[in-house]
Coordinates of C-alpha atoms in Angstrom, one line a residue:
X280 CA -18.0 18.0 16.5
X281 CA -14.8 16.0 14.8
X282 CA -17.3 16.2 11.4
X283 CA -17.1 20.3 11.5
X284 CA -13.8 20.8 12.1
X285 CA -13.1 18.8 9.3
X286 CA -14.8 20.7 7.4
X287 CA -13.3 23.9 8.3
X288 CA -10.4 22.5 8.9
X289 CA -9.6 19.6 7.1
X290 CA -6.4 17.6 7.2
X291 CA -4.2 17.4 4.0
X292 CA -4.0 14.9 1.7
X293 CA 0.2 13.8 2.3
X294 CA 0.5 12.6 -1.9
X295 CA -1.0 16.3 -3.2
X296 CA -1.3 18.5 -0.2
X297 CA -5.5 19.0 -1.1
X298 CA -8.1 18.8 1.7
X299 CA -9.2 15.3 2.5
X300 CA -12.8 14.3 2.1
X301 CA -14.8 12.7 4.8
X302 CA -13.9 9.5 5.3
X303 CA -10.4 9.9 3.6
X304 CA -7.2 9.4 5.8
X305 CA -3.7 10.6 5.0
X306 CA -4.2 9.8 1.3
X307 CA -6.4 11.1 -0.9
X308 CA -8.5 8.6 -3.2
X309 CA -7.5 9.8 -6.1
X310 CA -4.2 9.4 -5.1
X311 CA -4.1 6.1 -3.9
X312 CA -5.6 5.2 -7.4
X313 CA -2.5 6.8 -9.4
X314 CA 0.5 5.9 -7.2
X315 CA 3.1 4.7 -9.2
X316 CA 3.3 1.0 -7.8
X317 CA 6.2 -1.4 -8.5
X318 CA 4.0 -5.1 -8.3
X319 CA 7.4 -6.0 -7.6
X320 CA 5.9 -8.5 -4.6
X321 CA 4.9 -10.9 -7.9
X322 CA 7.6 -11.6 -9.5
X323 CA 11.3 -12.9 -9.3
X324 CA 14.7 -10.9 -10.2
X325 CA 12.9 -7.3 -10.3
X326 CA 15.1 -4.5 -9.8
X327 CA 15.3 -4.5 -6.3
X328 CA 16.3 -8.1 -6.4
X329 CA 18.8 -7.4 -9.2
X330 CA 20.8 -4.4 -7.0
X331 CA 22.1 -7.1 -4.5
X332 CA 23.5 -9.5 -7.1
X333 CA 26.8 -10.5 -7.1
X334 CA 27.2 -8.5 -3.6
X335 CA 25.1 -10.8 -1.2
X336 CA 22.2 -13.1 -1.4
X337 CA 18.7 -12.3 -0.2
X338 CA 15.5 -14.8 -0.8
X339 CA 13.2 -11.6 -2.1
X340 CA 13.5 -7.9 -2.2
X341 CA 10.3 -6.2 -3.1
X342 CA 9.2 -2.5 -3.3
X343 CA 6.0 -0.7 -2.9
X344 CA 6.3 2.2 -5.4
X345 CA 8.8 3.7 -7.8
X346 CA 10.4 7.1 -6.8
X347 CA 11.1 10.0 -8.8
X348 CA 11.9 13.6 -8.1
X349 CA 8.4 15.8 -7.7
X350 CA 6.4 12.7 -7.7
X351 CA 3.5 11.8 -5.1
X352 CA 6.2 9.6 -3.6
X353 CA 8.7 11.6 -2.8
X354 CA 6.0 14.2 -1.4
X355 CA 4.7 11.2 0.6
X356 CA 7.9 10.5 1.9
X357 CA 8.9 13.9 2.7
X358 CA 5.8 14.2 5.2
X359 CA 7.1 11.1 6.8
X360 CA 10.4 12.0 7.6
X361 CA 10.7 16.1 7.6
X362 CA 7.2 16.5 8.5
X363 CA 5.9 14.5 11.3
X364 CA 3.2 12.7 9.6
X365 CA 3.3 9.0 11.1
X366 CA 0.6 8.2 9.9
X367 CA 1.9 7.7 6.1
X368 CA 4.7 5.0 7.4
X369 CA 1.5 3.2 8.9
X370 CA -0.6 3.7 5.8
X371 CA 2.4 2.3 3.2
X372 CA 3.4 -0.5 5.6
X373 CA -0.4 -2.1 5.9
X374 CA -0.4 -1.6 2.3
X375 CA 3.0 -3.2 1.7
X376 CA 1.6 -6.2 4.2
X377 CA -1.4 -6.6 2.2
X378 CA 0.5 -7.4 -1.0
X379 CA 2.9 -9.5 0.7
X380 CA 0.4 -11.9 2.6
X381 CA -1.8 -12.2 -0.8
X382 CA 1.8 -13.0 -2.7
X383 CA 2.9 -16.3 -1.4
X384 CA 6.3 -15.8 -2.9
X385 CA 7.8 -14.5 -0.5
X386 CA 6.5 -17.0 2.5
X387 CA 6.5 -16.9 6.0
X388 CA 8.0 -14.3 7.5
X389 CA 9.4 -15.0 11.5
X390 CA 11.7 -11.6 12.4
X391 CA 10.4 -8.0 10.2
X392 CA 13.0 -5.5 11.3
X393 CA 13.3 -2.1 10.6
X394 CA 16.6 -0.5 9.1
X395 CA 17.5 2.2 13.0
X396 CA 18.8 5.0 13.5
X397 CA 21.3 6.3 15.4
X398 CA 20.6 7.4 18.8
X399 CA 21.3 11.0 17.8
X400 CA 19.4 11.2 14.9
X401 CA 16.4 9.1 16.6
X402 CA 16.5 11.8 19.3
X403 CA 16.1 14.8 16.8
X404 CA 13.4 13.3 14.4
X405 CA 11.5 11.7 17.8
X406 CA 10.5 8.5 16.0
X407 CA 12.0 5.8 13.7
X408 CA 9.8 6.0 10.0
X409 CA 11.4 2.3 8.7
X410 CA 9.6 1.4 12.3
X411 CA 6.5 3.1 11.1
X412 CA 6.4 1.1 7.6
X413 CA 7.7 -2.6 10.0
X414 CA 4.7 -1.7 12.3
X415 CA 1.7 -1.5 9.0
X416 CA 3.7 -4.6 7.9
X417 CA 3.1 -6.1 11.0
X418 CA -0.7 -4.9 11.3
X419 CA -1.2 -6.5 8.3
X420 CA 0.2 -10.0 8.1
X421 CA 0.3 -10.6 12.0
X422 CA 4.1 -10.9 11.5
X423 CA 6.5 -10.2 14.9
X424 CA 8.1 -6.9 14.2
X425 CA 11.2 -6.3 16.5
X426 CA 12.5 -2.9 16.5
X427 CA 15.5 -3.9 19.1
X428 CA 17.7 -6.6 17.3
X429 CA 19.2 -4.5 14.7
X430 CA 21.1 -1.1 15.9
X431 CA 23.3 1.8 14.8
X432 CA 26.2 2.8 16.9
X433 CA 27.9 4.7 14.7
X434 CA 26.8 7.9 13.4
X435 CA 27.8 7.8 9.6
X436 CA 27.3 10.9 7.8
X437 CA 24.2 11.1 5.1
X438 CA 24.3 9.4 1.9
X439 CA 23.0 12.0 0.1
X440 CA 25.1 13.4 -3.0
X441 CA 27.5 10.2 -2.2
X442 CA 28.3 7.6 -4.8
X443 CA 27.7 4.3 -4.7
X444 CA 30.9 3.1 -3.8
X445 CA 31.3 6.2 -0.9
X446 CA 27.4 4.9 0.0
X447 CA 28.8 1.6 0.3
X448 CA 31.8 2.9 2.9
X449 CA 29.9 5.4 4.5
X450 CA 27.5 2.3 6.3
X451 CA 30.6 -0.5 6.3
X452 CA 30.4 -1.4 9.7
X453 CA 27.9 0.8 11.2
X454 CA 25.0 -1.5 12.3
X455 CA 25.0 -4.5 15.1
X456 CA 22.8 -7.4 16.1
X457 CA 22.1 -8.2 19.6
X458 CA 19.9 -11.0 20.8
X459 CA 19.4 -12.7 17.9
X460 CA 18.9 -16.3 18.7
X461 CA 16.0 -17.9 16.2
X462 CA 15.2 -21.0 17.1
X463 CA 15.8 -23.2 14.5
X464 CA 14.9 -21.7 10.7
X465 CA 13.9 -18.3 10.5
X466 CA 12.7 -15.8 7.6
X467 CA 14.2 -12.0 8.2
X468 CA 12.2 -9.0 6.5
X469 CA 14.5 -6.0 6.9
X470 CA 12.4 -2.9 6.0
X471 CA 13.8 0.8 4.9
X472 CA 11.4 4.2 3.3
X473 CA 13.6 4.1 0.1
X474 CA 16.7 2.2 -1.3
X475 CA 19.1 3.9 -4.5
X476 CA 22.3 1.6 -4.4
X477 CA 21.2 -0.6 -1.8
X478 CA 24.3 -0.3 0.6
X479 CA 22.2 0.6 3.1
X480 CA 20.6 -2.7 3.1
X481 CA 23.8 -5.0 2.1
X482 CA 25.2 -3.7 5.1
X483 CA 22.5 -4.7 7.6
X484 CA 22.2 -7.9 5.4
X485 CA 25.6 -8.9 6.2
X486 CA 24.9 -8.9 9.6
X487 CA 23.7 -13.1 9.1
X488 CA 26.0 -14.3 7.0
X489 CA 27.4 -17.3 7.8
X490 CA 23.9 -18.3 9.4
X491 CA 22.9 -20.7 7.2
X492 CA 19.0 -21.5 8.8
X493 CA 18.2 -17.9 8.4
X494 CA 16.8 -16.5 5.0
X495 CA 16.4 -12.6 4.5
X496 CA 14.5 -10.5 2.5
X497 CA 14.1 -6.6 1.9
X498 CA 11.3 -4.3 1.7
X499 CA 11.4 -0.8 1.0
X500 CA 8.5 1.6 0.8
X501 CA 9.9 3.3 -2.6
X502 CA 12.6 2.4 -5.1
X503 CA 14.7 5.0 -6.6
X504 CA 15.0 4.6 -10.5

């Protein structure tokens, strides 16, 4: 029965929006095939990396694709947050996990925790899509994913149309950690959908400093050229 309504009614690819074959899910193959990925997991001071100097120190920062307007990406991501389709946040995270477990550069990873959002905002949208991507992560590498130690109780306005040093204000201050209390060194993966400037991440990333046993990282689903 499931084999006949997919054919008559056949879920949509979320890259290119054309039916999916049997045996395809969320993706396409031929779009998995031309994504634009970063390989950013295998090597030192890529662009991710590079935002966050001279502004704070992270051990890696690594992204899963490159973004740019109209591309597969940005369709992708647009299902995931505007759409309701879950299902890509799981997709990219296992696939993000994948590279990251294979690549031993970035190491062990004790904490992965996913960028929140405000209570309000979590309310409207119904589900958390950095916690989708932490969750695939987590699928995939058998790392502990903890969607509780790192929240927003402030309500900043978007960041959209802002500059970088109004992105930068706009998210001073706006996150917390609670409960937090690694026992002895600990590796943090914070995980977002898509960084531009970064201030985003600096701001949750500033949340350890001064604890000099824990390392953090970054992962994002899609970097913005």
């Amino acid at each position: 029965m499931r084999e006949l309504v997919a054919v008559f009614f056949p879920d949509l690819c979320a890259a290119c929006q054309k039916p999916l074959l049997l045996g395809e899910e969320t993706v396409c193959t031929s779009c998995l095939s031309a994504l634009p990925y970063t390989d950013y997991h295998l090597y030192a001071d890529n662009p991710v990396e590079k935002l966050f100097w001279g502004r704070t120190e992270i051990h890696t920062g690594v992204a899963l694709f490159h973004f740019q307007k109209g591309n597969r990406v940005q369709h992708m991501l647009h299902e995931l947050k505007y759409r309701g389709n879950k299902n890509v946040g799981l997709l990219m995270g296992r696939m993000m996990g994948a590279r990251l477990k294979e690549e031993k550069r970035i190491g062990h990873v004790d904490y992965v925790l996913p960028i929140p959002l405000h209570d309000k905002k979590l309310k409207i949208r119904g589900y958390n899509q950095s916690a989708l991507i932490a969750r695939g992560i987590g699928e995939s590498t058998g790392w502990n994913v903890h969607e509780e130690l790192v929240v927003r109780p402030v309500n900043n306005p978007t960041q959209t149309k802002k500059s970088r040093f109004e992105r930068f204000q706009n998210v001073e201050g706006v996150f917390a950690l609670r409960d937090f209390h690694p026992n002895g060194p600990a590796h943090v993966l914070l995980v977002d959908d898509v960084v531009t400037t970064g201030s985003t991440l600096e701001s949750c990333i500033r949340l350890f400093d001064g604890m000099k046993d824990v390392r953090v990282s970054v992962c994002v689903m899609a970097y913005t050229e």
